Tab-separated table of N, CA and C in Angstrom:
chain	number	residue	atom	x	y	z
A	1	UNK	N	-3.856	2.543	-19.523
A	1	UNK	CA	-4.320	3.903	-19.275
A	1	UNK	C	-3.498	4.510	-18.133
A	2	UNK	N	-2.485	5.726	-18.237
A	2	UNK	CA	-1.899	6.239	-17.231
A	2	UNK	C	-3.013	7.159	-16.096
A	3	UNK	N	-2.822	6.997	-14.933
A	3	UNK	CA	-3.520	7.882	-14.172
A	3	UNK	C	-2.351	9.122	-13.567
A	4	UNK	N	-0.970	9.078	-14.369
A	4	UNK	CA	-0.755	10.253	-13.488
A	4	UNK	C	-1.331	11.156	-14.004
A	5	UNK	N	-1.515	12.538	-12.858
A	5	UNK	CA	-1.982	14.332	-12.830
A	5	UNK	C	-3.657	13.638	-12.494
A	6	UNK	N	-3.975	12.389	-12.741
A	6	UNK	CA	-5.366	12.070	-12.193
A	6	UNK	C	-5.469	12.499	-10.907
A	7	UNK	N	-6.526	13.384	-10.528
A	7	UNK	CA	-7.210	13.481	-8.725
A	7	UNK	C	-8.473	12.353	-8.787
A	8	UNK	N	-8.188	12.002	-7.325
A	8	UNK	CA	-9.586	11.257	-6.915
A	8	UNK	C	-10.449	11.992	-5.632
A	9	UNK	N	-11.073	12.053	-6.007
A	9	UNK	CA	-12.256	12.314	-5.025
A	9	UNK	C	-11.722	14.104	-4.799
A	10	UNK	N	-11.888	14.712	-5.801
A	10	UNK	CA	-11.178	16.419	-5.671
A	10	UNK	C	-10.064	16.612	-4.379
A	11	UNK	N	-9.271	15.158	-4.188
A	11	UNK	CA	-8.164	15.455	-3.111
A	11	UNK	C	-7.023	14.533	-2.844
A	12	UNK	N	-6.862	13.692	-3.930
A	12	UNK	CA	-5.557	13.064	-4.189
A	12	UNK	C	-5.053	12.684	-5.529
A	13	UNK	N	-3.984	13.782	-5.270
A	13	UNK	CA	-3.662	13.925	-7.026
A	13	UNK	C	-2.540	12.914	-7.071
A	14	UNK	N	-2.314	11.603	-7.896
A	14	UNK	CA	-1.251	11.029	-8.458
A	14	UNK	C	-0.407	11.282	-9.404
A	15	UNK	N	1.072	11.229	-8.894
A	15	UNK	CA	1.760	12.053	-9.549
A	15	UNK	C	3.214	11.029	-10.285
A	16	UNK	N	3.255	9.456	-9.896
A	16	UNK	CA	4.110	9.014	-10.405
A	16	UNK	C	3.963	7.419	-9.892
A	17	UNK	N	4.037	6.507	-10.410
A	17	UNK	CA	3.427	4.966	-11.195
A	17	UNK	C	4.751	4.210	-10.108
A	18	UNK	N	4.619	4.111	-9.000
A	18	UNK	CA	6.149	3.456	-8.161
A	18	UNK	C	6.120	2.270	-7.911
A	19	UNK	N	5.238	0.951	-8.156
A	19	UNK	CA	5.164	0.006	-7.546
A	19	UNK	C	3.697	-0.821	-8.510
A	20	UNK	N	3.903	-2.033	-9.271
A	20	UNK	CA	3.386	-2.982	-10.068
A	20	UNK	C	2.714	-4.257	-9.441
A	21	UNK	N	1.625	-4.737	-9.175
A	21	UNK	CA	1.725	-5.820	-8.670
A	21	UNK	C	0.492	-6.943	-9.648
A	22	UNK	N	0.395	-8.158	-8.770
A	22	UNK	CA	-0.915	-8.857	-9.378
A	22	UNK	C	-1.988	-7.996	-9.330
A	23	UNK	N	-2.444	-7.426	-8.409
A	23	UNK	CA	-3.569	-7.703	-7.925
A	23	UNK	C	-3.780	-5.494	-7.723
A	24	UNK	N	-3.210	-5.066	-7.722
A	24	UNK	CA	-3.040	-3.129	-7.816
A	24	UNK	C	-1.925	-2.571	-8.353
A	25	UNK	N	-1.621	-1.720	-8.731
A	25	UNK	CA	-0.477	-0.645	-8.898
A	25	UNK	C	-0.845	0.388	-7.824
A	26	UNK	N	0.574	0.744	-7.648
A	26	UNK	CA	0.750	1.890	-6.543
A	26	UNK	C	0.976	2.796	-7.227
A	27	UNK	N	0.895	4.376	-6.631
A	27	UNK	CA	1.215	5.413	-7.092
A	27	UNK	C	1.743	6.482	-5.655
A	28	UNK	N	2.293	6.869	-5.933
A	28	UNK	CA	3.023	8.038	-5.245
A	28	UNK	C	1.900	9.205	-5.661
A	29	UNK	N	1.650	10.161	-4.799
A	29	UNK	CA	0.604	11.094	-4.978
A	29	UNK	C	0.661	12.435	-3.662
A	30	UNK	N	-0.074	12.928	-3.647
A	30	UNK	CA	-0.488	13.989	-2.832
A	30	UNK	C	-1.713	14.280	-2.448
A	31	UNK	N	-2.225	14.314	-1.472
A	31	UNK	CA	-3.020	14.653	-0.686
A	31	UNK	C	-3.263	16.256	-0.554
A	32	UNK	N	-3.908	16.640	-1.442
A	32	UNK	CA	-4.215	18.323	-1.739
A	32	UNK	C	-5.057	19.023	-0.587
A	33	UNK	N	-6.109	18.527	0.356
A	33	UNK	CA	-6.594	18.814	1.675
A	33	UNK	C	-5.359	19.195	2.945
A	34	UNK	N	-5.231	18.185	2.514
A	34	UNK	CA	-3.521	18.301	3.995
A	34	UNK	C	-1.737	18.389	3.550
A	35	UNK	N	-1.739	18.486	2.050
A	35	UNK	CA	-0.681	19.266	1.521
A	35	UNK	C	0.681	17.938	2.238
A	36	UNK	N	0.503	16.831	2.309
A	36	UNK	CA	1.196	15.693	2.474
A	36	UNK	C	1.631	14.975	1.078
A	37	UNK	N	2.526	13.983	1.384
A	37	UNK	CA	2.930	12.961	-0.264
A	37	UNK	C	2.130	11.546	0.667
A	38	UNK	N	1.189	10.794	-0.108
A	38	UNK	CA	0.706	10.031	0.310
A	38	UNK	C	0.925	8.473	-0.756
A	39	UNK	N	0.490	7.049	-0.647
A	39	UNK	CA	0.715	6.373	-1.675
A	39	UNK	C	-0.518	5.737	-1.638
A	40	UNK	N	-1.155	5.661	-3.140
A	40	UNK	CA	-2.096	5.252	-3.440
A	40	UNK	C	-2.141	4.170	-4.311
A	41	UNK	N	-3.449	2.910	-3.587
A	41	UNK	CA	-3.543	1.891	-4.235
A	41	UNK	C	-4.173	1.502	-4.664
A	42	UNK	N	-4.171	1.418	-6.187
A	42	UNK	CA	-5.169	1.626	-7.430
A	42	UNK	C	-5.396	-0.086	-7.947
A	43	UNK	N	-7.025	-0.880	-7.498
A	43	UNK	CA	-7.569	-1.937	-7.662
A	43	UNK	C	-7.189	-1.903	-8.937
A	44	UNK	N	-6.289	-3.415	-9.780
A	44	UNK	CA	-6.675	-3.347	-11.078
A	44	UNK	C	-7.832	-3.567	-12.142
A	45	UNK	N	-7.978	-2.458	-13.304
A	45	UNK	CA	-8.955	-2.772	-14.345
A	45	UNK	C	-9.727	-4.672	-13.942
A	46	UNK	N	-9.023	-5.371	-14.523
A	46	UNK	CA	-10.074	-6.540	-14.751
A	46	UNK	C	-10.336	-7.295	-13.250
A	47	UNK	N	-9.623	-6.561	-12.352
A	47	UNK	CA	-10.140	-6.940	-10.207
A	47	UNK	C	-11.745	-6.043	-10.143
A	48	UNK	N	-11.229	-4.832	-10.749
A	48	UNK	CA	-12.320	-3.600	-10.643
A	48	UNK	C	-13.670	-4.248	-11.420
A	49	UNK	N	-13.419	-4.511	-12.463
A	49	UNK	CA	-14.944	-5.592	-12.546
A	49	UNK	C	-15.496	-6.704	-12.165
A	50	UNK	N	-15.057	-7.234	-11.013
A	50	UNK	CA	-15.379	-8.419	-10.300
A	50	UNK	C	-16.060	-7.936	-9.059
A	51	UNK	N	-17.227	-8.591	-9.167
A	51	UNK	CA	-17.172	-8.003	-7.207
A	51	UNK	C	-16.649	-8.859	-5.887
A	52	UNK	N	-15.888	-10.331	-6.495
A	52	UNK	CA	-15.534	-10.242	-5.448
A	52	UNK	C	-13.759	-10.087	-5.552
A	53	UNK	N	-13.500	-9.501	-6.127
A	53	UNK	CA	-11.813	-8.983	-6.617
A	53	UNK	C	-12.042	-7.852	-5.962
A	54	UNK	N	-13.033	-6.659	-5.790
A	54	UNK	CA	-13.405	-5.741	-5.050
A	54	UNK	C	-13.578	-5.390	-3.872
A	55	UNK	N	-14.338	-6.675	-3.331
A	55	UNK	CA	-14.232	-7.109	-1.793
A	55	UNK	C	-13.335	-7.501	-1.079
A	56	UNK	N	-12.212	-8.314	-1.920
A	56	UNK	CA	-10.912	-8.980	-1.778
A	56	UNK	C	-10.281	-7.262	-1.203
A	57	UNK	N	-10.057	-6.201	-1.784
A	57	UNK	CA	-9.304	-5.479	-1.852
A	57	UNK	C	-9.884	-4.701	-0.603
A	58	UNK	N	-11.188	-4.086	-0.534
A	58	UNK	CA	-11.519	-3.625	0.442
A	58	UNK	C	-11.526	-4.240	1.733
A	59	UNK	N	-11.192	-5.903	1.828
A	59	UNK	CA	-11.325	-6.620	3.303
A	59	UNK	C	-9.523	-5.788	3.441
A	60	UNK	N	-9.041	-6.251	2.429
A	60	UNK	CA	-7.399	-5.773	2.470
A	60	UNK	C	-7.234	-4.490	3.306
A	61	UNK	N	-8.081	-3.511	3.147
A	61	UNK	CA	-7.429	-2.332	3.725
A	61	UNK	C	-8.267	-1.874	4.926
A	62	UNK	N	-9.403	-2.643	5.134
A	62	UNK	CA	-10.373	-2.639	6.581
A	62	UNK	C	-9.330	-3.837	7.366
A	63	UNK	N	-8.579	-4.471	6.858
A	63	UNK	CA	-7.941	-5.356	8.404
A	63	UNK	C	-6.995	-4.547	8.064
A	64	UNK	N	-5.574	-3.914	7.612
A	64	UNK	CA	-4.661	-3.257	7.365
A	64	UNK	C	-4.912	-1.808	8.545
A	65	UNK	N	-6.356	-1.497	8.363
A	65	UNK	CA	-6.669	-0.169	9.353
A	65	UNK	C	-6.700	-0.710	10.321
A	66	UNK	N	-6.856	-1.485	10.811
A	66	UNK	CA	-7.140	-1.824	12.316
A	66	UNK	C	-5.473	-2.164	12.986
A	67	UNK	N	-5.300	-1.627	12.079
A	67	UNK	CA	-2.673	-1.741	12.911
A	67	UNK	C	-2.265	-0.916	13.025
A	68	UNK	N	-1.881	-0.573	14.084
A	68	UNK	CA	-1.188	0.817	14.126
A	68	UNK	C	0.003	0.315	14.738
A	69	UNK	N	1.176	0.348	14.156
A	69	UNK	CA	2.403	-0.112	14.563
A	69	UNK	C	3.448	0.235	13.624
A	70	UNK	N	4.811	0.894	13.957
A	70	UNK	CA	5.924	1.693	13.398
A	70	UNK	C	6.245	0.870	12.072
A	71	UNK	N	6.125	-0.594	12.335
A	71	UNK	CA	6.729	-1.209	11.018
A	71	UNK	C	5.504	-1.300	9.935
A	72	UNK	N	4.012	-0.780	10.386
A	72	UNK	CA	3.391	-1.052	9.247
A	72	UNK	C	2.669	-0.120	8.860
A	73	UNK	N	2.455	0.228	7.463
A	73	UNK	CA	1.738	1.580	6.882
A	73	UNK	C	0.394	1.848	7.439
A	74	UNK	N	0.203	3.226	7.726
A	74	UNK	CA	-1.292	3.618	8.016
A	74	UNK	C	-1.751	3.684	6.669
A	75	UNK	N	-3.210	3.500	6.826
A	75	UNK	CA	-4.525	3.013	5.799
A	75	UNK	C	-4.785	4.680	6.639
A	76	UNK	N	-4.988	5.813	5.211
A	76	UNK	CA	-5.648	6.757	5.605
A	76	UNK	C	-7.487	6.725	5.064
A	77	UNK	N	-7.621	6.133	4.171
A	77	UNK	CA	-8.701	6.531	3.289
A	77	UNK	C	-8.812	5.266	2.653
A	78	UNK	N	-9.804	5.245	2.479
A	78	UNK	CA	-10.580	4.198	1.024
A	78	UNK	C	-11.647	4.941	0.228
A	79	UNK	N	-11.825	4.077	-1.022
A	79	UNK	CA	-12.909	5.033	-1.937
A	79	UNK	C	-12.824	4.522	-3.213
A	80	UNK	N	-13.675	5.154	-3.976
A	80	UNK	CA	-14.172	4.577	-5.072
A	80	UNK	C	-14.513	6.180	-6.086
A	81	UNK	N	-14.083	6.016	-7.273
A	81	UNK	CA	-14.183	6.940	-8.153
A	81	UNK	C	-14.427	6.410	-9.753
A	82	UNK	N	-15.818	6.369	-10.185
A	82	UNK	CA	-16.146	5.440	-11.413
A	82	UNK	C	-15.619	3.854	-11.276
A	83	UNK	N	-14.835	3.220	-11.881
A	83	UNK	CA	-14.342	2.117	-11.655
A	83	UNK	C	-13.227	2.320	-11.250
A	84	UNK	N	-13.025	2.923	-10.491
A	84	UNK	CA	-11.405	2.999	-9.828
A	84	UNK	C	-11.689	3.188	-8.856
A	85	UNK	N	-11.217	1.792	-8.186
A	85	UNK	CA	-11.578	1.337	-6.071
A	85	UNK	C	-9.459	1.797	-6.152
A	86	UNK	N	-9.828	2.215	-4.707
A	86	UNK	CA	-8.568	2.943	-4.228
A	86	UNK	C	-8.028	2.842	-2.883
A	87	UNK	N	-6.977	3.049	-2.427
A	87	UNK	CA	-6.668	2.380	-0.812
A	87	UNK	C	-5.558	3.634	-0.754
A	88	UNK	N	-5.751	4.382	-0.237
A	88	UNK	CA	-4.882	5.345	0.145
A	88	UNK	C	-4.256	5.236	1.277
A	89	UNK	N	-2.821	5.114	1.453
A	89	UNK	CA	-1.997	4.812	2.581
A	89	UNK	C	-0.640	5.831	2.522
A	90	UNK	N	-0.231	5.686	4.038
A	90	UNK	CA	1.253	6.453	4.478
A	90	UNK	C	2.513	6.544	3.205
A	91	UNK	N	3.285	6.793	2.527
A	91	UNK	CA	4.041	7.134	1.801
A	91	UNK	C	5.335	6.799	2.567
A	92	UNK	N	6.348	5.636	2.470
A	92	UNK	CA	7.464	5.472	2.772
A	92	UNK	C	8.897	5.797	1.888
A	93	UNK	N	9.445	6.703	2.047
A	93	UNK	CA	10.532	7.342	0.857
A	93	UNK	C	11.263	5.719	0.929
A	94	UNK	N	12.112	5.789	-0.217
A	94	UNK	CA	13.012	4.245	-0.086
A	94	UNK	C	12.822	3.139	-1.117
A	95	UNK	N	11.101	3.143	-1.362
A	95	UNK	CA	10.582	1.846	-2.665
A	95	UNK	C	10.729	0.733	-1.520
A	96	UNK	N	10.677	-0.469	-2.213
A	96	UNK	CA	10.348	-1.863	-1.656
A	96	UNK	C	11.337	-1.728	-0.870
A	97	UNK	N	11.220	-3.407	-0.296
A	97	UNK	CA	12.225	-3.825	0.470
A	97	UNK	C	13.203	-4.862	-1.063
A	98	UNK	N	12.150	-5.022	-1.866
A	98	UNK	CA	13.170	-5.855	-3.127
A	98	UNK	C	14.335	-4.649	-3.715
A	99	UNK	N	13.649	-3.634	-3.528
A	99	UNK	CA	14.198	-2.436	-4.696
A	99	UNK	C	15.640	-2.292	-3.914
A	100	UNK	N	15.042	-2.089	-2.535
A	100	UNK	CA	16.528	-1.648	-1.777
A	100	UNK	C	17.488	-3.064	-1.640
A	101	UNK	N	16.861	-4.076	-1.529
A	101	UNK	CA	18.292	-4.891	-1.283
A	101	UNK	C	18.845	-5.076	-2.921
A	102	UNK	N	17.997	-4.899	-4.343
A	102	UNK	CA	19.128	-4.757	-5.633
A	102	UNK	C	19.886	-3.666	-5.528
A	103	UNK	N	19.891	-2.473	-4.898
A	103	UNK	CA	20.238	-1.631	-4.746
A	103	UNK	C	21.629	-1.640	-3.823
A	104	UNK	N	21.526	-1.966	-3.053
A	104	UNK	CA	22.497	-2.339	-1.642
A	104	UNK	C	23.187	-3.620	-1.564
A	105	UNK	N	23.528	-4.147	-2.592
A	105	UNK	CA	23.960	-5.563	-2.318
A	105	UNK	C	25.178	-5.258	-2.686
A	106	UNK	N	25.646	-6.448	-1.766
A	106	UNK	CA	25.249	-7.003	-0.769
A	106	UNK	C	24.882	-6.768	0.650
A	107	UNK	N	23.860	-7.384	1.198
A	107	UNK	CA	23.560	-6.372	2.724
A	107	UNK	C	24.553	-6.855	4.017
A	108	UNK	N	24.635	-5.971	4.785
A	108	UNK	CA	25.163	-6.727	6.327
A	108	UNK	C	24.421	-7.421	6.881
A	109	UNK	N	25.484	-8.493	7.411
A	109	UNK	CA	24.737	-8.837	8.499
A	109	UNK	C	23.679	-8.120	9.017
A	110	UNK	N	23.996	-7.100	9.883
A	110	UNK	CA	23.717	-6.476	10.483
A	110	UNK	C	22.430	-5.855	9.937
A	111	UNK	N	21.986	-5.591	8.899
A	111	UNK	CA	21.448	-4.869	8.567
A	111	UNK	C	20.444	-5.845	7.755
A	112	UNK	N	20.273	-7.472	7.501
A	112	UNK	CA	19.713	-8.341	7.237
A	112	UNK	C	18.869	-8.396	8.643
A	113	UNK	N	19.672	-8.532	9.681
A	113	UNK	CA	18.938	-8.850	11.046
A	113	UNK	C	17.796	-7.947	11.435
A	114	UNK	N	18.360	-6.760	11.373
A	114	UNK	CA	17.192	-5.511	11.781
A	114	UNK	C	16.038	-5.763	10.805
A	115	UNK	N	16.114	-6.109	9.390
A	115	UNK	CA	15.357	-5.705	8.344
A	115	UNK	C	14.291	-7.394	9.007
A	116	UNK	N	14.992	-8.001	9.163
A	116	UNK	CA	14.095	-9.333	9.361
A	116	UNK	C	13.513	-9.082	11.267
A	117	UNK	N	13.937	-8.650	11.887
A	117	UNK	CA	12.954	-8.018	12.929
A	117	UNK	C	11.869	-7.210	13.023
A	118	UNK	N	12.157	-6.313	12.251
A	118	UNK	CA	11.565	-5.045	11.991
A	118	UNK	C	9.968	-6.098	11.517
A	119	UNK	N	10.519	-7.102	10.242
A	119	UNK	CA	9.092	-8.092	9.262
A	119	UNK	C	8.866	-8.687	10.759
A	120	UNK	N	9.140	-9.512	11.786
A	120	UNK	CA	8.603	-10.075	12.354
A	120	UNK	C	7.988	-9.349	13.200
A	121	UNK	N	8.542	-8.697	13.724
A	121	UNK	CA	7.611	-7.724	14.737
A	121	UNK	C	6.085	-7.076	14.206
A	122	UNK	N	6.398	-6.508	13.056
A	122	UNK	CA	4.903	-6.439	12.809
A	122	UNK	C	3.924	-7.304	12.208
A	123	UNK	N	5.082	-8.821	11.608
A	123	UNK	CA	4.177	-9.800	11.534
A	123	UNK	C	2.871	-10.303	12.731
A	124	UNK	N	4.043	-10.390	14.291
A	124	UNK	CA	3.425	-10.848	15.072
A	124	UNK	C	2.635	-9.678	15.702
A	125	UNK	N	2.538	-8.548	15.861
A	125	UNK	CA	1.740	-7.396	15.881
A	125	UNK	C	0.661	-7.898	15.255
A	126	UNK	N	0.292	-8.111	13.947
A	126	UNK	CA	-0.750	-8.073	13.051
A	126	UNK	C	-1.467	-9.319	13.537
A	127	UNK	N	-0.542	-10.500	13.668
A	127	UNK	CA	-0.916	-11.579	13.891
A	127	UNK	C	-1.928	-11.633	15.108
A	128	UNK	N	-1.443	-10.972	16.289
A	128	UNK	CA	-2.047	-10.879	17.294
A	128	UNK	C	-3.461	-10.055	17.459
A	129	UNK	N	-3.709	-9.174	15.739
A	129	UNK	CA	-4.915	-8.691	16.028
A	129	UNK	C	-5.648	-9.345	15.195
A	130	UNK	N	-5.370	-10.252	14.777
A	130	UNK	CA	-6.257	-11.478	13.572
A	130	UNK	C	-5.927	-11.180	12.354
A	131	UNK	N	-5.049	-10.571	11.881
A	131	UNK	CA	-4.795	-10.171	10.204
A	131	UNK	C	-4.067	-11.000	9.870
A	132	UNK	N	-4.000	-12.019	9.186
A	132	UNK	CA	-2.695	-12.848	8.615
A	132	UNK	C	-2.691	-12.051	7.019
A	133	UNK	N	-1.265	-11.851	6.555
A	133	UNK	CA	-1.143	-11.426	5.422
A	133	UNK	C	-1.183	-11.902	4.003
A	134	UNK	N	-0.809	-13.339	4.071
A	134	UNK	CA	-1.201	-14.329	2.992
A	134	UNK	C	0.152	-14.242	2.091
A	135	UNK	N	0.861	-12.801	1.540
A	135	UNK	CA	1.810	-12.495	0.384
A	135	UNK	C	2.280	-12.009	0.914
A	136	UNK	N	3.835	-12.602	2.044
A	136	UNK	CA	4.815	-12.202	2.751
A	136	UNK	C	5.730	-12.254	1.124
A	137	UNK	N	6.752	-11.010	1.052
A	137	UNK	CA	7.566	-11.149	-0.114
A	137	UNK	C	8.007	-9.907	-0.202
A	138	UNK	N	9.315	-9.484	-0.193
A	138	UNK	CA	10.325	-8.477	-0.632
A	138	UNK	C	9.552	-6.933	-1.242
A	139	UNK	N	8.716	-7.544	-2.034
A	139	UNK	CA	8.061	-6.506	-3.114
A	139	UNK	C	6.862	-5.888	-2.242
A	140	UNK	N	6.535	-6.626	-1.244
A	140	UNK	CA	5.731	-5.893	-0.506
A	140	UNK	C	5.806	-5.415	0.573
């Protein structure tokens, strides 16, 4: 079932399918209240009938809110619309970090180093406020 031109909650309209995973699909969208591009993360169908595939997702974006740090996305919103649980977060132009290094290969030095600082720094950021992430990986 496609959700693009879908709005949730009369204020975030999804507008294009950018990112696949186990456990959600992402969407690129807009935020029609504050006229922003935001990215939204849509619990999958057979997670969405579990309750604790549900809880799984919502602990996900209640420790995710509690970080505020340059290398890691703000959690604007959470919510629920019929069976569609949702995690609305910051919008980074660019796609993954997998997308860009098929894209860019081979990388620099230089530019391997920053990209692997940039992950540790807000690893140990997060780390230090009790969030361990569990699915360190390119795609995310």
């Amino acid at each position: 079932m496609s959700l693009i031109d879908k709005v949730l909650k009369e204020r975030y309209k999804l507008t294009e399918l950018i990112a696949e995973g186990g456990m959600a699909s992402v969407y690129k969208g807009t935020d029609l209240l504050l006229h922003r591009t935001i990215a939204v993360k849509i619990l999958k169908e057979n997670l969405a009938l579990d309750k604790e595939g549900v809880e799984r997702f919502y602990r996900e974006a209640r420790s995710s809110a509690k970080l505020s740090h340059p290398n890691i996305v703000n959690i604007y919103d959470i919510g629920q619309e019929g069976q569609i649980y949702f995690i609305v977060m910051e919008y980074l132009p660019g796609g993954t970090l997998d997308k860009q290094i098929s894209s860019k290969t081979p990388l620099s030095v230089e530019e391997v180093i920053r990209i692997g600082i940039e992950i540790t720094e807000a690893l140990d950021y997060a780390h230090t406020k009790g969030v361990i992430h569990r699915d360190i990986k390119a795609q995310n």
